[in-house]
């Protein structure tokens, strides 16, 4: 549907159209929901708001005209409510059990032109490999996509490998702590979003995962992002800890729910003075103490001491549970 709207626009002689159009796009001022107009002499580029025309374009004028505009819809207009959904690459994920799942999926395809597929989650993330059951609700029948995050690209099959876009800021926070001489061991690497971003700053990264499909994608993603300083190991992290003894300045333990079972191995891998980034799911009334105690106990069993450098909520997980992280420095007693 289109509606007529009076908008600010830039009048440009036809022969100067392209440089002015590029400039408006670059400024983020070009109004894409209205059609460009033309007459024998001029083009009229619709803009989002009144702008100042640079002196370098003396034959360009700002004025107002009526335009045919695409009527912008909201989820409220289409569904009567705003649904919750995740977007990973060109795939959106909704709750498959929602009685409105088909309607929500159609609305998402309408509202986000870059989304090609809407998947319905039929289970929570589960099992050792932390994947969920998915079904195609609308769009192209596929579960594979390429997700872009902080300048990196990740190819992932969402039905076979764990991935969430909700940890993007957290991955950047960790990568920002990694120095040029540092070695990072990512014990539960998945398709590699922590490892690959960290590898951009680190001297070397060792990325481990037990899921062979995650390793397949991790190898692809290392190539896709031209990472040359990463060793990739398909194994139970516990089984390779001794081969990696005391090499790491940073150990990333993104296996909430069971990271505590691997603390001894993490301490084997860590250099004295290194930092463990420990993720957990905690109840709101005991956000950090239990996790901190588990790390202290594991360290003191080896005559090591810990200093908590940071502890924070990463995201909410369920109504009364939070995904938390502790950055903990571990030193020789
Ligand atoms: N760090 C990745 C990310 O942020 O996308 C993946 C995190 S996911 C929560 C945990 C990963 O640990 C899964 O890919 C799973 O296959 C892997 N995993 C589970 N148990 C493991 C083990 N004992 N050793 C190594 N990897 C394991």
Tab-separated table of C-alpha atoms and ligand atoms in Angstrom:
chain	number	residue	atom	x	y	z
A	1	UNK	CA	0.000	0.000	0.000
A	2	UNK	CA	1.200	3.526	-0.725
A	3	UNK	CA	0.129	6.846	0.734
A	4	UNK	CA	0.792	10.421	-0.360
A	5	UNK	CA	3.138	12.310	1.976
A	6	UNK	CA	4.740	15.770	1.884
A	7	UNK	CA	8.494	15.284	2.324
A	8	UNK	CA	11.676	17.281	2.168
A	9	UNK	CA	13.545	16.510	-1.043
A	10	UNK	CA	16.694	17.476	-2.896
A	11	UNK	CA	16.252	18.883	-6.396
A	12	UNK	CA	19.234	17.973	-8.567
A	13	UNK	CA	19.927	18.635	-12.276
A	14	UNK	CA	19.698	15.233	-13.985
A	15	UNK	CA	23.381	15.162	-14.981
A	16	UNK	CA	24.522	15.589	-11.316
A	17	UNK	CA	22.140	12.951	-9.908
A	18	UNK	CA	24.519	10.130	-8.975
A	19	UNK	CA	27.083	11.958	-6.773
A	20	UNK	CA	24.291	13.666	-4.832
A	21	UNK	CA	22.357	10.399	-4.404
A	22	UNK	CA	25.505	8.645	-3.083
A	23	UNK	CA	26.118	11.514	-0.687
A	24	UNK	CA	22.556	11.326	0.669
A	25	UNK	CA	22.798	7.537	1.096
A	26	UNK	CA	26.165	7.956	2.859
A	27	UNK	CA	24.617	10.541	5.221
A	28	UNK	CA	21.772	8.117	5.988
A	29	UNK	CA	19.334	10.838	4.833
A	30	UNK	CA	17.931	9.139	1.708
A	31	UNK	CA	14.269	8.133	2.202
A	32	UNK	CA	13.963	4.675	0.653
A	33	UNK	CA	10.252	4.311	1.290
A	34	UNK	CA	9.371	7.046	-1.238
A	35	UNK	CA	9.847	6.887	-5.017
A	36	UNK	CA	12.352	9.280	-6.636
A	37	UNK	CA	10.571	11.787	-8.938
A	38	UNK	CA	11.796	13.333	-12.173
A	39	UNK	CA	10.832	15.952	-14.779
A	40	UNK	CA	12.627	17.091	-17.953
A	41	UNK	CA	15.392	18.914	-16.063
A	42	UNK	CA	15.572	17.615	-12.489
A	43	UNK	CA	15.574	14.581	-10.226
A	44	UNK	CA	13.901	14.902	-6.785
A	45	UNK	CA	15.479	12.725	-4.094
A	46	UNK	CA	13.242	12.315	-1.029
A	47	UNK	CA	15.060	12.757	2.307
A	48	UNK	CA	14.135	11.758	5.842
A	49	UNK	CA	14.447	15.268	7.298
A	50	UNK	CA	15.486	18.816	6.460
A	51	UNK	CA	19.215	18.795	5.618
A	52	UNK	CA	21.853	21.393	4.823
A	53	UNK	CA	23.089	21.331	1.227
A	54	UNK	CA	26.870	21.565	0.965
A	55	UNK	CA	28.294	24.589	-0.899
A	56	UNK	CA	30.019	22.190	-3.311
A	57	UNK	CA	26.610	21.661	-5.022
A	58	UNK	CA	25.503	25.199	-6.055
A	59	UNK	CA	22.814	23.925	-8.470
A	60	UNK	CA	21.114	21.719	-5.839
A	61	UNK	CA	18.095	22.944	-3.830
A	62	UNK	CA	16.161	21.671	-0.851
A	63	UNK	CA	12.372	21.914	-1.125
A	64	UNK	CA	9.163	20.080	-0.191
A	65	UNK	CA	6.993	17.972	-2.533
A	66	UNK	CA	4.307	15.312	-2.342
A	67	UNK	CA	5.611	11.744	-2.711
A	68	UNK	CA	4.034	8.318	-3.003
A	69	UNK	CA	5.357	6.471	0.052
A	70	UNK	CA	5.230	2.836	1.074
A	71	UNK	CA	3.034	2.730	4.142
A	72	UNK	CA	5.225	1.568	7.043
A	73	UNK	CA	3.634	-1.188	9.024
A	74	UNK	CA	4.396	-2.269	12.543
A	75	UNK	CA	3.903	-5.697	14.139
A	76	UNK	CA	1.082	-4.038	16.048
A	77	UNK	CA	-0.672	-3.180	12.733
A	78	UNK	CA	-0.281	-6.722	11.408
A	79	UNK	CA	-0.657	-8.913	14.504
A	80	UNK	CA	-2.018	-6.655	17.216
A	81	UNK	CA	1.096	-7.350	19.344
A	82	UNK	CA	4.898	-7.425	19.088
A	83	UNK	CA	6.247	-10.997	19.007
A	84	UNK	CA	9.581	-12.065	20.465
A	85	UNK	CA	12.057	-13.678	18.097
A	86	UNK	CA	15.786	-14.010	17.417
A	87	UNK	CA	17.485	-13.162	14.142
A	88	UNK	CA	20.638	-15.047	13.150
A	89	UNK	CA	21.865	-14.194	9.652
A	90	UNK	CA	18.858	-14.437	7.325
A	91	UNK	CA	16.942	-16.775	9.674
A	92	UNK	CA	14.483	-15.768	12.405
A	93	UNK	CA	13.635	-18.145	15.262
A	94	UNK	CA	10.299	-18.095	17.051
A	95	UNK	CA	8.577	-20.391	19.535
A	96	UNK	CA	7.075	-23.252	17.479
A	97	UNK	CA	4.407	-23.851	20.124
A	98	UNK	CA	2.961	-20.360	19.823
A	99	UNK	CA	-0.623	-20.767	18.567
A	100	UNK	CA	0.040	-17.772	16.237
A	101	UNK	CA	3.338	-19.222	14.913
A	102	UNK	CA	2.335	-19.114	11.215
A	103	UNK	CA	0.994	-15.538	11.468
A	104	UNK	CA	4.066	-14.360	13.374
A	105	UNK	CA	6.357	-15.965	10.777
A	106	UNK	CA	4.540	-14.251	7.879
A	107	UNK	CA	4.702	-10.914	9.705
A	108	UNK	CA	8.463	-11.302	10.290
A	109	UNK	CA	9.029	-12.055	6.587
A	110	UNK	CA	7.050	-8.912	5.723
A	111	UNK	CA	8.778	-6.644	8.253
A	112	UNK	CA	12.381	-7.844	7.696
A	113	UNK	CA	13.085	-8.139	3.991
A	114	UNK	CA	16.482	-9.790	4.597
A	115	UNK	CA	14.914	-12.690	6.541
A	116	UNK	CA	14.436	-15.671	4.203
A	117	UNK	CA	13.371	-18.371	6.680
A	118	UNK	CA	11.466	-18.481	9.948
A	119	UNK	CA	12.222	-21.495	12.143
A	120	UNK	CA	10.185	-22.614	15.124
A	121	UNK	CA	12.042	-23.863	18.193
A	122	UNK	CA	10.373	-27.096	19.312
A	123	UNK	CA	12.668	-27.612	22.318
A	124	UNK	CA	15.046	-25.588	24.448
A	125	UNK	CA	18.781	-25.845	23.772
A	126	UNK	CA	19.541	-29.336	25.075
A	127	UNK	CA	21.892	-32.310	25.232
A	128	UNK	CA	25.650	-32.405	25.345
A	129	UNK	CA	25.978	-30.444	22.093
A	130	UNK	CA	23.473	-27.768	23.194
A	131	UNK	CA	21.295	-27.782	20.058
A	132	UNK	CA	17.533	-27.477	19.749
A	133	UNK	CA	14.871	-29.131	17.607
A	134	UNK	CA	13.676	-26.773	14.895
A	135	UNK	CA	11.007	-26.845	12.211
A	136	UNK	CA	10.578	-24.565	9.208
A	137	UNK	CA	7.496	-22.403	9.798
A	138	UNK	CA	7.753	-20.129	6.739
A	139	UNK	CA	10.083	-19.153	3.906
A	140	UNK	CA	12.941	-21.152	2.382
A	141	UNK	CA	13.273	-24.668	3.826
A	142	UNK	CA	16.760	-24.414	5.339
A	143	UNK	CA	18.544	-24.271	8.704
A	144	UNK	CA	21.926	-22.971	7.515
A	145	UNK	CA	22.861	-19.302	7.436
A	146	UNK	CA	25.757	-16.839	7.603
A	147	UNK	CA	25.685	-14.450	10.569
A	148	UNK	CA	27.749	-11.257	10.705
A	149	UNK	CA	29.084	-9.955	14.011
A	150	UNK	CA	31.804	-7.385	14.792
A	151	UNK	CA	33.304	-7.687	11.305
A	152	UNK	CA	33.385	-11.526	11.356
A	153	UNK	CA	31.212	-13.998	9.445
A	154	UNK	CA	29.946	-17.262	10.893
A	155	UNK	CA	28.436	-20.023	8.805
A	156	UNK	CA	26.201	-22.167	11.024
A	157	UNK	CA	23.623	-24.908	10.733
A	158	UNK	CA	21.271	-23.930	13.532
A	159	UNK	CA	19.801	-27.427	13.729
A	160	UNK	CA	23.200	-29.058	14.325
A	161	UNK	CA	25.404	-26.502	16.091
A	162	UNK	CA	24.842	-24.163	19.047
A	163	UNK	CA	24.690	-20.459	18.253
A	164	UNK	CA	23.149	-17.373	19.820
A	165	UNK	CA	23.487	-13.779	18.677
A	166	UNK	CA	22.662	-12.653	22.210
A	167	UNK	CA	26.294	-13.074	23.337
A	168	UNK	CA	27.716	-10.686	20.715
A	169	UNK	CA	28.601	-7.912	23.198
A	170	UNK	CA	30.052	-10.446	25.629
A	171	UNK	CA	32.323	-11.939	22.963
A	172	UNK	CA	33.586	-8.445	22.147
A	173	UNK	CA	34.190	-7.754	25.854
A	174	UNK	CA	36.402	-10.844	26.084
A	175	UNK	CA	38.245	-10.151	22.798
A	176	UNK	CA	39.011	-6.624	24.054
A	177	UNK	CA	40.901	-8.120	27.035
A	178	UNK	CA	43.166	-10.242	24.832
A	179	UNK	CA	46.643	-8.838	24.236
A	180	UNK	CA	48.862	-9.386	21.192
A	181	UNK	CA	51.121	-11.847	23.043
A	182	UNK	CA	48.296	-13.844	24.624
A	183	UNK	CA	47.300	-17.473	24.113
A	184	UNK	CA	43.560	-18.186	24.438
A	185	UNK	CA	42.006	-21.613	24.970
A	186	UNK	CA	38.277	-21.795	24.194
A	187	UNK	CA	37.244	-25.103	25.831
A	188	UNK	CA	33.695	-25.206	24.394
A	189	UNK	CA	34.084	-23.332	21.120
A	190	UNK	CA	31.020	-24.320	19.050
A	191	UNK	CA	31.172	-22.746	15.575
A	192	UNK	CA	33.846	-20.378	16.891
A	193	UNK	CA	32.354	-16.960	17.700
A	194	UNK	CA	34.510	-16.411	20.840
A	195	UNK	CA	37.622	-18.016	19.301
A	196	UNK	CA	37.560	-16.197	15.977
A	197	UNK	CA	37.027	-12.712	17.408
A	198	UNK	CA	39.723	-13.378	20.047
A	199	UNK	CA	42.092	-14.682	17.347
A	200	UNK	CA	42.032	-11.230	15.736
A	201	UNK	CA	43.965	-9.904	18.769
A	202	UNK	CA	45.699	-12.990	20.222
A	203	UNK	CA	49.061	-14.581	19.470
A	204	UNK	CA	47.338	-17.967	19.253
A	205	UNK	CA	43.979	-19.588	19.986
A	206	UNK	CA	43.185	-23.227	20.710
A	207	UNK	CA	39.509	-23.975	20.022
A	208	UNK	CA	38.031	-27.242	21.312
A	209	UNK	CA	34.595	-28.783	20.814
A	210	UNK	CA	33.227	-32.286	21.178
A	211	UNK	CA	30.551	-31.890	18.481
A	212	UNK	CA	32.129	-32.938	15.141
A	213	UNK	CA	29.603	-30.813	13.218
A	214	UNK	CA	30.551	-27.728	15.257
A	215	UNK	CA	34.196	-28.464	14.389
A	216	UNK	CA	33.294	-28.683	10.678
A	217	UNK	CA	31.763	-25.183	10.871
A	218	UNK	CA	34.596	-23.882	13.049
A	219	UNK	CA	37.092	-24.937	10.373
A	220	UNK	CA	34.980	-23.261	7.664
A	221	UNK	CA	34.661	-20.109	9.761
A	222	UNK	CA	38.398	-19.933	10.431
A	223	UNK	CA	38.920	-19.975	6.640
A	224	UNK	CA	36.044	-17.529	6.005
A	225	UNK	CA	37.602	-15.029	8.427
A	226	UNK	CA	41.208	-15.711	7.314
A	227	UNK	CA	42.332	-16.843	10.767
A	228	UNK	CA	45.837	-18.318	10.652
A	229	UNK	CA	46.689	-18.540	14.366
A	230	UNK	CA	44.117	-21.059	15.539
A	231	UNK	CA	44.471	-24.752	16.405
A	232	UNK	CA	41.163	-26.619	16.227
A	233	UNK	CA	40.618	-29.791	18.264
A	234	UNK	CA	37.612	-32.103	18.077
A	235	UNK	CA	37.551	-33.699	21.521
A	236	UNK	CA	36.148	-33.720	24.982
A	237	UNK	CA	37.966	-30.754	26.558
A	238	UNK	CA	38.770	-32.912	29.598
A	239	UNK	CA	40.730	-35.366	27.440
A	240	UNK	CA	43.136	-32.786	25.984
A	241	UNK	CA	43.754	-30.595	29.045
A	242	UNK	CA	47.055	-32.299	29.901
A	243	UNK	CA	48.413	-31.749	26.366
A	244	UNK	CA	47.678	-28.040	26.800
A	245	UNK	CA	49.090	-27.700	30.337
A	246	UNK	CA	49.862	-24.105	31.403
A	247	UNK	CA	49.715	-22.559	27.920
A	248	UNK	CA	46.771	-20.151	28.308
A	249	UNK	CA	46.591	-16.516	29.383
A	250	UNK	CA	42.799	-16.780	28.955
A	251	UNK	CA	40.564	-19.843	29.267
A	252	UNK	CA	36.999	-19.371	27.997
A	253	UNK	CA	34.470	-21.720	29.646
A	254	UNK	CA	31.184	-21.099	27.863
A	255	UNK	CA	29.346	-24.214	28.998
A	256	UNK	CA	26.769	-22.841	31.427
A	257	UNK	CA	25.096	-25.542	33.588
A	258	UNK	CA	28.199	-27.770	33.664
A	259	UNK	CA	31.346	-25.605	33.465
A	260	UNK	CA	32.022	-26.490	37.140
A	261	UNK	CA	32.733	-30.100	36.080
A	262	UNK	CA	35.683	-28.851	33.992
A	263	UNK	CA	37.287	-26.429	36.452
A	264	UNK	CA	40.172	-28.759	37.264
A	265	UNK	CA	40.992	-29.078	33.547
A	266	UNK	CA	40.731	-25.297	33.093
A	267	UNK	CA	43.269	-24.841	35.919
A	268	UNK	CA	45.573	-27.333	34.187
A	269	UNK	CA	45.398	-25.336	30.945
A	270	UNK	CA	45.819	-21.898	32.556
A	271	UNK	CA	49.204	-20.215	33.075
A	272	UNK	CA	49.817	-18.903	36.603
A	273	UNK	CA	48.367	-15.378	36.598
A	274	UNK	CA	46.014	-16.231	33.724
A	275	UNK	CA	42.270	-15.500	33.636
A	276	UNK	CA	39.314	-17.881	33.473
A	277	UNK	CA	36.131	-16.494	31.883
A	278	UNK	CA	33.533	-18.664	33.589
A	279	UNK	CA	29.880	-18.731	32.423
A	280	UNK	CA	27.012	-20.057	34.474
A	281	UNK	CA	23.220	-19.977	34.760
A	282	UNK	CA	22.284	-18.782	38.247
A	283	UNK	CA	19.150	-18.082	40.255
A	284	UNK	CA	18.393	-14.404	40.874
A	285	UNK	CA	18.858	-14.788	44.664
A	286	UNK	CA	22.383	-16.268	44.313
A	287	UNK	CA	23.853	-14.738	41.202
A	288	UNK	CA	27.593	-15.104	41.802
A	289	UNK	CA	28.432	-16.643	45.191
A	290	UNK	CA	27.944	-20.297	44.202
A	291	UNK	CA	30.051	-19.947	41.049
A	292	UNK	CA	32.771	-18.040	42.906
A	293	UNK	CA	32.885	-20.713	45.621
A	294	UNK	CA	33.213	-23.499	43.015
A	295	UNK	CA	36.202	-21.759	41.395
A	296	UNK	CA	37.837	-21.031	44.787
A	297	UNK	CA	37.428	-24.668	45.892
A	298	UNK	CA	38.952	-26.020	42.677
A	299	UNK	CA	41.882	-23.586	42.966
A	300	UNK	CA	42.578	-24.175	46.643
A	301	UNK	CA	42.690	-27.941	46.027
A	302	UNK	CA	45.781	-27.105	43.930
A	303	UNK	CA	47.174	-24.537	46.385
A	304	UNK	CA	46.211	-21.728	44.069
A	305	UNK	CA	44.512	-18.429	44.930
A	306	UNK	CA	41.881	-16.574	42.968
A	307	UNK	CA	40.971	-12.954	42.529
A	308	UNK	CA	37.614	-12.097	40.975
A	309	UNK	CA	38.340	-9.302	38.498
A	310	UNK	CA	34.774	-8.868	37.256
A	311	UNK	CA	31.381	-10.465	37.667
A	312	UNK	CA	28.370	-9.495	35.642
A	313	UNK	CA	24.994	-10.519	34.289
A	314	UNK	CA	25.294	-11.311	30.574
A	315	UNK	CA	21.565	-11.732	29.833
A	316	UNK	CA	18.406	-12.996	31.417
A	317	UNK	CA	17.847	-16.716	30.803
A	318	UNK	CA	14.392	-17.409	32.236
A	319	UNK	CA	12.073	-15.372	34.499
A	320	UNK	CA	14.218	-15.973	37.615
A	321	UNK	CA	17.530	-17.118	36.134
A	322	UNK	CA	20.450	-15.236	34.626
A	323	UNK	CA	23.413	-16.116	32.433
A	324	UNK	CA	26.364	-14.689	34.402
A	325	UNK	CA	30.108	-14.441	33.828
A	326	UNK	CA	33.015	-14.215	36.250
A	327	UNK	CA	36.493	-13.162	35.112
A	328	UNK	CA	38.836	-14.768	37.620
A	329	UNK	CA	42.604	-14.427	37.862
A	330	UNK	CA	44.307	-17.524	39.248
A	331	UNK	CA	47.748	-17.353	40.858
A	332	UNK	CA	50.096	-19.837	42.514
A	333	UNK	CA	49.442	-19.931	46.285
B	1	LIG	N1	31.203	-20.985	22.687
B	1	LIG	C1	30.253	-21.312	21.646
B	1	LIG	C2	29.307	-20.154	21.376
B	1	LIG	O1	29.291	-19.210	22.172
B	1	LIG	O2	28.598	-20.176	20.362
B	1	LIG	C3	29.471	-22.579	21.974
B	1	LIG	C4	28.890	-22.612	23.346
B	1	LIG	S1	27.744	-23.936	23.650
B	1	LIG	C5	26.922	-23.294	25.045
B	1	LIG	C6	28.744	-25.200	24.369
B	1	LIG	C7	29.553	-26.021	23.380
B	1	LIG	O3	30.333	-26.962	24.129
B	1	LIG	C8	28.750	-26.834	22.391
B	1	LIG	O4	29.188	-26.537	21.083
B	1	LIG	C9	29.058	-28.302	22.750
B	1	LIG	O5	29.141	-29.145	21.625
B	1	LIG	C10	30.408	-28.180	23.435
B	1	LIG	N2	30.706	-29.219	24.445
B	1	LIG	C11	29.873	-29.797	25.330
B	1	LIG	N3	30.547	-30.642	26.142
B	1	LIG	C12	31.863	-30.584	25.751
B	1	LIG	C13	33.052	-31.189	26.222
B	1	LIG	N4	33.047	-32.056	27.226
B	1	LIG	N5	34.210	-30.869	25.610
B	1	LIG	C14	34.240	-30.003	24.583
B	1	LIG	N6	33.140	-29.413	24.077
B	1	LIG	C15	31.963	-29.676	24.668
